[in-house]
mmCIF file of C-alpha atoms and ligand atoms in Angstrom:
data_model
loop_
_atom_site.group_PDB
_atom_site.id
_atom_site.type_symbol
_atom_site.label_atom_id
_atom_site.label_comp_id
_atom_site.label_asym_id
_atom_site.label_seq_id
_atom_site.Cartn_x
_atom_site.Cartn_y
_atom_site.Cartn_z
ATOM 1 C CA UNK R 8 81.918 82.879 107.875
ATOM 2 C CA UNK R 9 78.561 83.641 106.464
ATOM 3 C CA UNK R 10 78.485 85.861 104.159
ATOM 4 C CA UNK R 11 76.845 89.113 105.353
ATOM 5 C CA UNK R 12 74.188 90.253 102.367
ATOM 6 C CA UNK R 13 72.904 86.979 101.602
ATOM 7 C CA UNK R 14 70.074 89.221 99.594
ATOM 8 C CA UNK R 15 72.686 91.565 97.809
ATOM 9 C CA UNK R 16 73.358 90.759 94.347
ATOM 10 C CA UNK R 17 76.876 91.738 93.916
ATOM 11 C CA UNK R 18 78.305 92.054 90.371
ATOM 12 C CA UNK R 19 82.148 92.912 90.392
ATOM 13 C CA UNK R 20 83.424 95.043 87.500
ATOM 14 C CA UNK R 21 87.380 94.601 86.638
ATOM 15 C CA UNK R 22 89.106 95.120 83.326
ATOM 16 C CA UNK R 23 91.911 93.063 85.239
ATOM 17 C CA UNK R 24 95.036 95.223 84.281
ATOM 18 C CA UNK R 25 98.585 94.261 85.688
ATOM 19 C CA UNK R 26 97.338 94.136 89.322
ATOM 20 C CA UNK R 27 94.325 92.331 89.151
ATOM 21 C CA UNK R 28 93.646 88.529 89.226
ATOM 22 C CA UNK R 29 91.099 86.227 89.346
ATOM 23 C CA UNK R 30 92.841 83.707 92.277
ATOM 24 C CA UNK R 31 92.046 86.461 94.647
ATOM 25 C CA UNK R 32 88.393 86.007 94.004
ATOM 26 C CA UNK R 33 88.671 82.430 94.409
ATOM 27 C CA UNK R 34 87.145 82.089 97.579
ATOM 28 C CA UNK R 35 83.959 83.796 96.832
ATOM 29 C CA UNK R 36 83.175 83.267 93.194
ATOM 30 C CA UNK R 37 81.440 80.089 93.664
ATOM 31 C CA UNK R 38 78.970 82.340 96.071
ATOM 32 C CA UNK R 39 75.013 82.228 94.269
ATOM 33 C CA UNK R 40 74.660 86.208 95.320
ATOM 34 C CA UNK R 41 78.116 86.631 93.649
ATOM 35 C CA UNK R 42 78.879 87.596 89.836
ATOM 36 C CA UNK R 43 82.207 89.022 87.770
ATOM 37 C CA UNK R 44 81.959 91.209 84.737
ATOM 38 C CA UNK R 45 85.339 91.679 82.745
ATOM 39 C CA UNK R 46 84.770 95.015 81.823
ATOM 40 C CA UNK R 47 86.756 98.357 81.875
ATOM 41 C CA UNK R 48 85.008 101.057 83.580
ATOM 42 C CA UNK R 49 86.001 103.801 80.261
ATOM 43 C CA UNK R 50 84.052 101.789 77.854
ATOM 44 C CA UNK R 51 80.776 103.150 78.123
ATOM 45 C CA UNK R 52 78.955 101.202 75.847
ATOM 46 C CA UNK R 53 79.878 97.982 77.697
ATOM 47 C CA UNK R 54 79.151 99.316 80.641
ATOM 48 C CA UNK R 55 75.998 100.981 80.074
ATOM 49 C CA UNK R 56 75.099 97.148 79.041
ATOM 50 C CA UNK R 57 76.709 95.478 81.805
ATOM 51 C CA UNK R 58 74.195 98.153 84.631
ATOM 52 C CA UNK R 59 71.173 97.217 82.457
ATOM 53 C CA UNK R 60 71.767 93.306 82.146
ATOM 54 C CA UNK R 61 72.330 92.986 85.910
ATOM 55 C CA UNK R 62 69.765 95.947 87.173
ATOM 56 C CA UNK R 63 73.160 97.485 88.891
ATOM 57 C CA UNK R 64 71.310 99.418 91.337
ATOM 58 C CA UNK R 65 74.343 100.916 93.643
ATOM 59 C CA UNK R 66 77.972 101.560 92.707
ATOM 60 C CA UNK R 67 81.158 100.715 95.515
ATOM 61 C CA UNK R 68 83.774 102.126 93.099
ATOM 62 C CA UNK R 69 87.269 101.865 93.758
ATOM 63 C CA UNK R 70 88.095 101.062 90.292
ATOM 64 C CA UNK R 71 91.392 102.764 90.006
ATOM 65 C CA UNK R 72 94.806 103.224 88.588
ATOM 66 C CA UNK R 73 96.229 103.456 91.864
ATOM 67 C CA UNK R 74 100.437 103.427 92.175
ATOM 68 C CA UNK R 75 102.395 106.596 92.606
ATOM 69 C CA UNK R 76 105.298 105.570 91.094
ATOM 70 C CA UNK R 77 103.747 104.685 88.165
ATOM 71 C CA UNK R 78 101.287 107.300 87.475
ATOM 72 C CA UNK R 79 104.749 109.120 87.475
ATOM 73 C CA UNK R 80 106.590 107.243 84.731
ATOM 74 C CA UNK R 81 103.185 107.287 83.331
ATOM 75 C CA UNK R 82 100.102 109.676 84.044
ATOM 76 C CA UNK R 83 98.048 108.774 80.767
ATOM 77 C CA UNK R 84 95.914 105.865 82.290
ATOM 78 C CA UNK R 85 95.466 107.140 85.438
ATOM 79 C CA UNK R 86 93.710 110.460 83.873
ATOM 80 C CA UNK R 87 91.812 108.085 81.464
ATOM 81 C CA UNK R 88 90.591 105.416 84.552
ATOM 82 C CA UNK R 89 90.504 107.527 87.506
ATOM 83 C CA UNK R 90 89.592 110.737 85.847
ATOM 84 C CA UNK R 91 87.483 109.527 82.765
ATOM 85 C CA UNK R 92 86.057 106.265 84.137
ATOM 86 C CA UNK R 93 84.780 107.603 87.597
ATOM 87 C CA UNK R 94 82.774 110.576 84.817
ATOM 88 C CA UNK R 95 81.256 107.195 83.059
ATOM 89 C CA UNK R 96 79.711 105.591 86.158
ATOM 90 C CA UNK R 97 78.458 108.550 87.625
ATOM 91 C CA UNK R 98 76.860 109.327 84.159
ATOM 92 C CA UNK R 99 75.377 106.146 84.501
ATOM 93 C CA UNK R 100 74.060 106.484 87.943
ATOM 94 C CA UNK R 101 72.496 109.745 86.785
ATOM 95 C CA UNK R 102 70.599 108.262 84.147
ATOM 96 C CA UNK R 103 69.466 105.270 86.759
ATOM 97 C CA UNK R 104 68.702 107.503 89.309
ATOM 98 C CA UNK R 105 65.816 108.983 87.114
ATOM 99 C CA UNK R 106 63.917 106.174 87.459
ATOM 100 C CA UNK R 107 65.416 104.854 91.104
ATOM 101 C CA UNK R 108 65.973 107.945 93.372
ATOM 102 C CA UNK R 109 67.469 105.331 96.220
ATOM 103 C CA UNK R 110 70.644 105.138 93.713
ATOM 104 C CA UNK R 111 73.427 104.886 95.819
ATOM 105 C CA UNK R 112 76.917 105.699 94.651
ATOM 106 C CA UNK R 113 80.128 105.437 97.039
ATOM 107 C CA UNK R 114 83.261 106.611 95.723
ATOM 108 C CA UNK R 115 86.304 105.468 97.602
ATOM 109 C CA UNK R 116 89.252 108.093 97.527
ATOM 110 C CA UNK R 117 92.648 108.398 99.173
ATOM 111 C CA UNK R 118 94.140 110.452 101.435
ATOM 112 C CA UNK R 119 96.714 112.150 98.955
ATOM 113 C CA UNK R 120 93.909 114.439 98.033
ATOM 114 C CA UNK R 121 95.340 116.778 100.632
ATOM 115 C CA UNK R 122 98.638 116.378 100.046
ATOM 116 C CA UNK R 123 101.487 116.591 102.852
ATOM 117 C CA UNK R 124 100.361 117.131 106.425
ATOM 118 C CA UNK R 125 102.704 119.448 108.437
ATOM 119 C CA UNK R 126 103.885 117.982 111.676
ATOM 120 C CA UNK R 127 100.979 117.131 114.542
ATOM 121 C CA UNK R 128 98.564 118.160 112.259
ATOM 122 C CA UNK R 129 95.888 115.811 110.855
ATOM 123 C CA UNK R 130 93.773 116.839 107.700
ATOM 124 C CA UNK R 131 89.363 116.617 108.106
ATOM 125 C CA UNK R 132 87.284 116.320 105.890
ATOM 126 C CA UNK R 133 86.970 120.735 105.332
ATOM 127 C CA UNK R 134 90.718 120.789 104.653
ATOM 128 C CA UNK R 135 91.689 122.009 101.220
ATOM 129 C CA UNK R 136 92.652 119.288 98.585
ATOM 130 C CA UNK R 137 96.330 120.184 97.411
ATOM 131 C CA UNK R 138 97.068 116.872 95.331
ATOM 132 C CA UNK R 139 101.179 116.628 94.361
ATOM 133 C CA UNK R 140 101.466 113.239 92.366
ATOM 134 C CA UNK R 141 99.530 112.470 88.805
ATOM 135 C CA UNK R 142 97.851 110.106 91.015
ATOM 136 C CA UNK R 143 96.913 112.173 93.979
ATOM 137 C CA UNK R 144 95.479 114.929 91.324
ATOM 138 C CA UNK R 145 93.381 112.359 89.534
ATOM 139 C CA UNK R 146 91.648 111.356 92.060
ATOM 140 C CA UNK R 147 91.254 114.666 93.463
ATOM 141 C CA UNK R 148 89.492 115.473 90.239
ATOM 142 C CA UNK R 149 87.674 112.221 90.709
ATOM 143 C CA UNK R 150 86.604 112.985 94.192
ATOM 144 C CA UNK R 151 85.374 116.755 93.038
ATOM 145 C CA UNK R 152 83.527 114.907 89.854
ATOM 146 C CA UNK R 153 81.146 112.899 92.798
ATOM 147 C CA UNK R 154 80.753 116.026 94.470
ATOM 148 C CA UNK R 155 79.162 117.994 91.914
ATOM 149 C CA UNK R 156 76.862 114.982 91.000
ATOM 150 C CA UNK R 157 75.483 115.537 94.386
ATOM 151 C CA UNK R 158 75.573 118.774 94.065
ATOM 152 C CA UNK R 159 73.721 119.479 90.843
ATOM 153 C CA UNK R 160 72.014 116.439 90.045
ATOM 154 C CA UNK R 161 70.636 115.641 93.489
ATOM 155 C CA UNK R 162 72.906 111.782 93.161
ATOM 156 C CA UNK R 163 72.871 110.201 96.336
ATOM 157 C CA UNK R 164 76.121 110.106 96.906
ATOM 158 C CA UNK R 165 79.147 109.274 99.979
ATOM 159 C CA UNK R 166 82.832 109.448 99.304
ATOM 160 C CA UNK R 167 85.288 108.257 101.890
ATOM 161 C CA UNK R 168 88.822 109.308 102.067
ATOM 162 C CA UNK R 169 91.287 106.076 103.387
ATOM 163 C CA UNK R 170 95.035 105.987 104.451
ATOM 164 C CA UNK R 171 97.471 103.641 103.181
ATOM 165 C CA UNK R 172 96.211 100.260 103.127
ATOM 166 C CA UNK R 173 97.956 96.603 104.314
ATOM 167 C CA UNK R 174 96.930 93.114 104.382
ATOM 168 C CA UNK R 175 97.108 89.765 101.933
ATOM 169 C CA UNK R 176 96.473 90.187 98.114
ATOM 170 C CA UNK R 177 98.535 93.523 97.987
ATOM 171 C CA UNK R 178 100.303 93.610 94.716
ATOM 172 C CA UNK R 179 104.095 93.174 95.534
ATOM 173 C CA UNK R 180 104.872 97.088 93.902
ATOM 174 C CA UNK R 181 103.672 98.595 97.358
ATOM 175 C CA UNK R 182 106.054 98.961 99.969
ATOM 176 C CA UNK R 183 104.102 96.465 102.684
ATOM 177 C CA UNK R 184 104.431 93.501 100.303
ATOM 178 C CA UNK R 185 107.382 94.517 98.147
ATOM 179 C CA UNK R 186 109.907 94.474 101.138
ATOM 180 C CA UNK R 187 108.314 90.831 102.307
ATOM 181 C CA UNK R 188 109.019 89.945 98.561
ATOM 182 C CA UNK R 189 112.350 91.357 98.352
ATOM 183 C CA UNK R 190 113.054 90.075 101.357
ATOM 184 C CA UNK R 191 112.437 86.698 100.817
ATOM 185 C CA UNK R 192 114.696 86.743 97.757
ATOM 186 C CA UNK R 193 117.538 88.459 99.066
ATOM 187 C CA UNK R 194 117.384 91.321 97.367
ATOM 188 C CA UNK R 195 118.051 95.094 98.057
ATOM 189 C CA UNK R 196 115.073 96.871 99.844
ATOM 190 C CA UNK R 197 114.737 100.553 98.337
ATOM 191 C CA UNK R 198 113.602 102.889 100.895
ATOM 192 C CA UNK R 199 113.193 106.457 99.238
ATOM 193 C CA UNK R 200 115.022 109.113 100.358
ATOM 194 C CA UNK R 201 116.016 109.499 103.774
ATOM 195 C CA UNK R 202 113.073 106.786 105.491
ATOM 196 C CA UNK R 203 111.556 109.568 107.114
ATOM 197 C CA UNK R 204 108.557 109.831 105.002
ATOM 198 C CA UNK R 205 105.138 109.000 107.795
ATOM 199 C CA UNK R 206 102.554 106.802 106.460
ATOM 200 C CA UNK R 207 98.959 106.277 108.789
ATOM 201 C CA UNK R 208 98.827 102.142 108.295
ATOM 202 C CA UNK R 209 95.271 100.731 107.954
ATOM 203 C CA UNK R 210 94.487 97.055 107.612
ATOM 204 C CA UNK R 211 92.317 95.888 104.706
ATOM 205 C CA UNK R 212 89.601 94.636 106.956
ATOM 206 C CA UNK R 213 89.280 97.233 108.953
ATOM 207 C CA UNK R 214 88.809 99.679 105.577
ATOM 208 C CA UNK R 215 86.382 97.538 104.135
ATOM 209 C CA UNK R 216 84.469 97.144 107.078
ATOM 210 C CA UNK R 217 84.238 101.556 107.090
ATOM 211 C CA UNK R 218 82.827 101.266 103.437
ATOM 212 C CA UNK R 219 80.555 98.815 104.765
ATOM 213 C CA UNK R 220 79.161 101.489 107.136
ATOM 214 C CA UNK R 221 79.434 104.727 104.864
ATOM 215 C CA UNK R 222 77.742 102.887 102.259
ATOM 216 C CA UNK R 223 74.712 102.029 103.972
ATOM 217 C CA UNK R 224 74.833 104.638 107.112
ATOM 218 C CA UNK R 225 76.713 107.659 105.860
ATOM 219 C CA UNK R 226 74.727 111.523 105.069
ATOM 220 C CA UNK R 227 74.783 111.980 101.421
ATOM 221 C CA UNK R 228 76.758 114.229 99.985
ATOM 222 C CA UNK R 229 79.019 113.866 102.703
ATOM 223 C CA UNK R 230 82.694 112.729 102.359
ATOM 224 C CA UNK R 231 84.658 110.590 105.363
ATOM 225 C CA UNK R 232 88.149 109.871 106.334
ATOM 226 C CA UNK R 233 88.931 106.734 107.489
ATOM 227 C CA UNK R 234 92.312 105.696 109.744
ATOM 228 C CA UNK R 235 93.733 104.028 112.430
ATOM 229 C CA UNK R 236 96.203 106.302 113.940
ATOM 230 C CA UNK R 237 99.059 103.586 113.281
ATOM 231 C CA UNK R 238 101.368 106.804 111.799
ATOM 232 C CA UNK R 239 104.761 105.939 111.238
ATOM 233 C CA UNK R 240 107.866 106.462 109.142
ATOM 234 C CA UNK R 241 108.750 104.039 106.691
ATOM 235 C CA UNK R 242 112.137 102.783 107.706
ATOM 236 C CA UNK R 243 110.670 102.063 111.011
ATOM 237 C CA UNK R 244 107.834 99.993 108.990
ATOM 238 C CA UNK R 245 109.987 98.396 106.887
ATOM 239 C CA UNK R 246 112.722 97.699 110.044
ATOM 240 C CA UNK R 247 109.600 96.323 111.876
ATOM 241 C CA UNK R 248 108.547 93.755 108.899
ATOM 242 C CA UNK R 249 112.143 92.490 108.410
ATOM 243 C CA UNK R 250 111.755 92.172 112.086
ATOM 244 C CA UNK R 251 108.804 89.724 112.148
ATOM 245 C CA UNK R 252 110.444 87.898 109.120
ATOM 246 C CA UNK R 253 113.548 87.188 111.210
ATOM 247 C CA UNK R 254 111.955 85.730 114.229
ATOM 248 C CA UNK R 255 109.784 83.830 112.002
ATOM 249 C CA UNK R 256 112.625 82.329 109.341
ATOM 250 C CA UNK R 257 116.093 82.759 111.584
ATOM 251 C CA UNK R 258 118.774 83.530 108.783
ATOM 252 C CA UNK R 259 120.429 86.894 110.560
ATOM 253 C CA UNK R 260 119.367 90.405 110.137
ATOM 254 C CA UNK R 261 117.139 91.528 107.442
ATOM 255 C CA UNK R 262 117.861 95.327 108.029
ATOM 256 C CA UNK R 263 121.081 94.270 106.422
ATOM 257 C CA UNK R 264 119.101 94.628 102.569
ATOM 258 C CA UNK R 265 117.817 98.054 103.234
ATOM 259 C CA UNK R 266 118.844 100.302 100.539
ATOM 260 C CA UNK R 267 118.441 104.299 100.713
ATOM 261 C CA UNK R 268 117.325 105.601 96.929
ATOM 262 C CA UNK R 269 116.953 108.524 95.280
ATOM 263 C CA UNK R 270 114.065 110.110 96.404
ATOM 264 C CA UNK R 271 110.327 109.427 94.386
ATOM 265 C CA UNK R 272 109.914 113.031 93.037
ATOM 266 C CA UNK R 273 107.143 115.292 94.280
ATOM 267 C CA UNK R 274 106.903 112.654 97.540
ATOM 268 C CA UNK R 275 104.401 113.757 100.211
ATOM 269 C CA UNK R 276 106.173 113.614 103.398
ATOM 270 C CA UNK R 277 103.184 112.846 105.889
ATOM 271 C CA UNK R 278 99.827 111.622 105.596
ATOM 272 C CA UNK R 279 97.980 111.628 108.381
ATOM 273 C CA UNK R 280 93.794 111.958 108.794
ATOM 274 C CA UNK R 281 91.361 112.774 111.921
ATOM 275 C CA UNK R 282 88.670 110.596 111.051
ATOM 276 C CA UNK R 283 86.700 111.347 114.200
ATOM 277 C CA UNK R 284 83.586 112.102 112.204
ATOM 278 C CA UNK R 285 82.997 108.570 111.063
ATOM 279 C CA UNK R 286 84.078 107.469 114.585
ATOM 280 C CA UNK R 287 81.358 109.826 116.109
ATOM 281 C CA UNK R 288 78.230 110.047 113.680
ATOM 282 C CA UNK R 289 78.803 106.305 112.052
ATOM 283 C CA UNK R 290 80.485 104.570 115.148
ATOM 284 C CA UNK R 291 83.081 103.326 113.033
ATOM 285 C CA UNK R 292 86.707 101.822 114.838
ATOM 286 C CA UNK R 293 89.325 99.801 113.723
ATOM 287 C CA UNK R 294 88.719 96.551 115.081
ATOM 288 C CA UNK R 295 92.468 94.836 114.210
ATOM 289 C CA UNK R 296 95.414 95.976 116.268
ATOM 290 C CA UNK R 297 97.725 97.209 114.334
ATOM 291 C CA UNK R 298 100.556 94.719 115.567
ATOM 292 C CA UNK R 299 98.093 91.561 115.057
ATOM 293 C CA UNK R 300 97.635 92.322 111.547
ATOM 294 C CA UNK R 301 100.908 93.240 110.769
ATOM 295 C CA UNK R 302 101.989 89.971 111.650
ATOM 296 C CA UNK R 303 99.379 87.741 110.192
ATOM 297 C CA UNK R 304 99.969 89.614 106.962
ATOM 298 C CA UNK R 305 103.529 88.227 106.571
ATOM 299 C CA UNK R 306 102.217 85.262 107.805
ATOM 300 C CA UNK R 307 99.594 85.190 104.410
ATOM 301 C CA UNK R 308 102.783 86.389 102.560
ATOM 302 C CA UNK R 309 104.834 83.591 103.876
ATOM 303 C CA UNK R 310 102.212 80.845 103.564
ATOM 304 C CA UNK R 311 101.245 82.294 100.029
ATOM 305 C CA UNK R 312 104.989 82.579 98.442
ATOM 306 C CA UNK R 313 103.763 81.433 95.199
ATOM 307 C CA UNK R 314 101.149 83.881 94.777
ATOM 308 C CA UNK R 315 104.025 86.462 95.282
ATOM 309 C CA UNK R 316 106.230 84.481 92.678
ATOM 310 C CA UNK R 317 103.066 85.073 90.424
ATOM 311 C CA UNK R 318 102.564 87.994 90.461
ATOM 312 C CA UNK R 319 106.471 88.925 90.153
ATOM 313 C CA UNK R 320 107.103 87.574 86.921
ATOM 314 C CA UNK R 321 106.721 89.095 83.307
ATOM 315 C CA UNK R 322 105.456 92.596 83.232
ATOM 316 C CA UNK R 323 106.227 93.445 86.983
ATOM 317 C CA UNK R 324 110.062 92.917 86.789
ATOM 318 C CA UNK R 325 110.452 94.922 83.463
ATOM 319 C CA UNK R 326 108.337 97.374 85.783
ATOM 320 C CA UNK R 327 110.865 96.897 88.802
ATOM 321 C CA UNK R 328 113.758 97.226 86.590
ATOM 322 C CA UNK R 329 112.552 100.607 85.090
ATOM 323 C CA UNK R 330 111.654 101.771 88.142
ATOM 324 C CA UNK R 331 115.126 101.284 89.852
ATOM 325 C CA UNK R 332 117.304 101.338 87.020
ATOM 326 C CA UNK R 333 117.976 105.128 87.583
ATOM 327 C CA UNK R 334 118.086 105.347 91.390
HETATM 328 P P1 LIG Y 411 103.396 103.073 98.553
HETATM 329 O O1 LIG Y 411 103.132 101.685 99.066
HETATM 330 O O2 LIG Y 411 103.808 103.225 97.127
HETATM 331 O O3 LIG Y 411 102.111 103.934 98.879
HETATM 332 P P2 LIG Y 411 101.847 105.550 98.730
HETATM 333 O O4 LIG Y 411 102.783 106.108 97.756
HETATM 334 O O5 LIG Y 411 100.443 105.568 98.268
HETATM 335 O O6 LIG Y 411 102.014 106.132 100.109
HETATM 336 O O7 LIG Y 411 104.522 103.716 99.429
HETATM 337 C C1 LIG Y 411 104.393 103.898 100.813
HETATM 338 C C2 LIG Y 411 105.560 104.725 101.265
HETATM 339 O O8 LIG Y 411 106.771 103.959 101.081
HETATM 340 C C3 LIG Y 411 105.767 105.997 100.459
HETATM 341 O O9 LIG Y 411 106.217 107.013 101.343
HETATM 342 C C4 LIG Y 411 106.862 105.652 99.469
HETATM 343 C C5 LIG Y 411 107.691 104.625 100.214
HETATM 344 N N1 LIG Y 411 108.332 103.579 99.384
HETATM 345 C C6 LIG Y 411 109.699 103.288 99.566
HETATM 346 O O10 LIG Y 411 110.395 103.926 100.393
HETATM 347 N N2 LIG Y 411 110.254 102.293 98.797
HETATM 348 C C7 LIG Y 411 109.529 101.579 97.883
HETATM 349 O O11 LIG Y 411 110.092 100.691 97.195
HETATM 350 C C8 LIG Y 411 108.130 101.877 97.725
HETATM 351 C C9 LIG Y 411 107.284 101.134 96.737
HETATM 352 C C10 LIG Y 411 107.581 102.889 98.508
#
């Protein structure tokens, strides 16, 4: 495929912690209109160098600290990254924007802001933030950060508000990825609490594709929830994936590892978003159904076991380990 802003310099900006890696970039980083920067988004100084050497001229930042479970074993990074970090770019598009008004700035945010939806009701984008992990408050504080640079310093900026996220590259301590992982090795598959827990599924694609149109169509100042409407609870997700992985691999019933563990303190019990306003002002729709991409996602998983073996070794299993030890 093409690619789709042959005139867009981009420059991507990762400190590469635990989760990131440089095989996921593989297949664009030989691209002439394509650049990385190893650089972590709370060192100023390196950053303030890294905007003026490449003439950074618009910011997509999801640079984040981004699992629950371990902002709650612990919060100190994600306050630093999420918190701290998101306060350092926006400083920097400030000082940019004085000489390039057109500054664009898109901070990407989560749906946690709100906290737990109550039954057949879906947050919008007026509904009150009411954050309940380290996580969810971080970027809360994040999201109200961008605000106020709109606010009092005139920055051009969107924020957009997502649902849980699926597709290949996922790092294997998510639930989509960790039961194909655990799965595959026979192992238990923890589902917290009683299962019950509703999670609004959106493919990767289909997200990126929305921050392609906020970013260059959305009001600024204006904040946008994105989802498919592909609600449901996690043991029927997880029952549906070990599904899929026995019609693909025979071998009997994978239902057979699910394990019910101690509950993830302070867990939301439903997300769920009306994201008619970018479907009406930016004519934004999912274009994957959800069943499609949930099975070519195991299918990446499947075809890509060694990236999973990767990315499951060293610091991930003393992770794991912690993690489960007590539940
Ligand atoms: P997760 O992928 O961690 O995303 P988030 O916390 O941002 O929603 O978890 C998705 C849901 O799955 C969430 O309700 C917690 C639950 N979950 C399990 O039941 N078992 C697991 O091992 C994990 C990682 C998550």
């Amino acid at each position: 495929m093409a690619p789709k802003y042959p005139d867009y310099l981009f420059v991507n900006i990762d400190c590469l912690t635990y989760a990131g890696n440089l095989f996921n970039l593989e297949s664009i980083s030989d691209l002439p209109n394509y650049k990385f920067e190893k650089v972590d988004i709370t060192d100023f100084p390196a950053l303030e160098k890294c905007f003026a050497e490449n003439q950074i001229d618009s910011v997509i930042h999801l640079a984040a600290e981004s699992h629950v479970d371990r902002s709650i074993i612990g919060p100190a990074k994600f306050i630093r990254t999420n918190i701290a970090g998101t306060f350092y770019l926006l400083e920097l598009a400030r000082k940019t924007s004085e000489r390039d008004k057109s500054f664009r700035f898109l901070h990407v945010s989560t749906d946690e802001v709100y906290g737990s939806a109550e039954s057949g009701l879906q947050f919008n984008e007026e509904s009150p933030f009411n954050p309940n992990s380290p996580y969810a408050a971080s970027k809360a504080a994040a999201d109200h950060l961008a605000r106020s640079y709109y606010q009092t310093y005139g920055l051009n900026i969107v924020i957009t508000n997502c649902t849980n996220n699926f597709g290949p590259y996922q790092f294997p301590e998510k639930l989509f990825p960790l039961v194909i992982n655990n799965a595959l090795n026979n192992k238990a598959i923890p589902v917290y609490g009683d299962g019950k827990h509703e999670r609004d599924w959106l493919y990767v694609d289909d997200h990126c594709n929305a921050l392609d149109f906020v970013f260059h169509s959305g009001k600024a100042g204006e904040s946008y929830n994105v989802s498919s409407g592909s609600l449901m609870t996690n043991i029927e997700l997880v029952k549906r994936i070990c599904g899929i992985l026995d019609k693909k691999l025979g071998g009997g019933k994978r239902e057979k590892l699910i394990q019910f563990v101690t509950d993830r303190p302070g867990h939301d019990r439903r997300y769920a978003l009306d994201s008619s306003k970018i479907k009406n002002e930016l004519e934004w729709d999912p274009s994957n159904k959800f069943e499609t991409a949930l099975e070519s996602t195991v299918d990446w998983y499947l075809k890509n076991e060694n990236w999973l073996k990767s990315c499951t070794s060293g610091e991930y299993m003393k992770y794991y380990e912690t993690m489960y030890a007590n539940r």
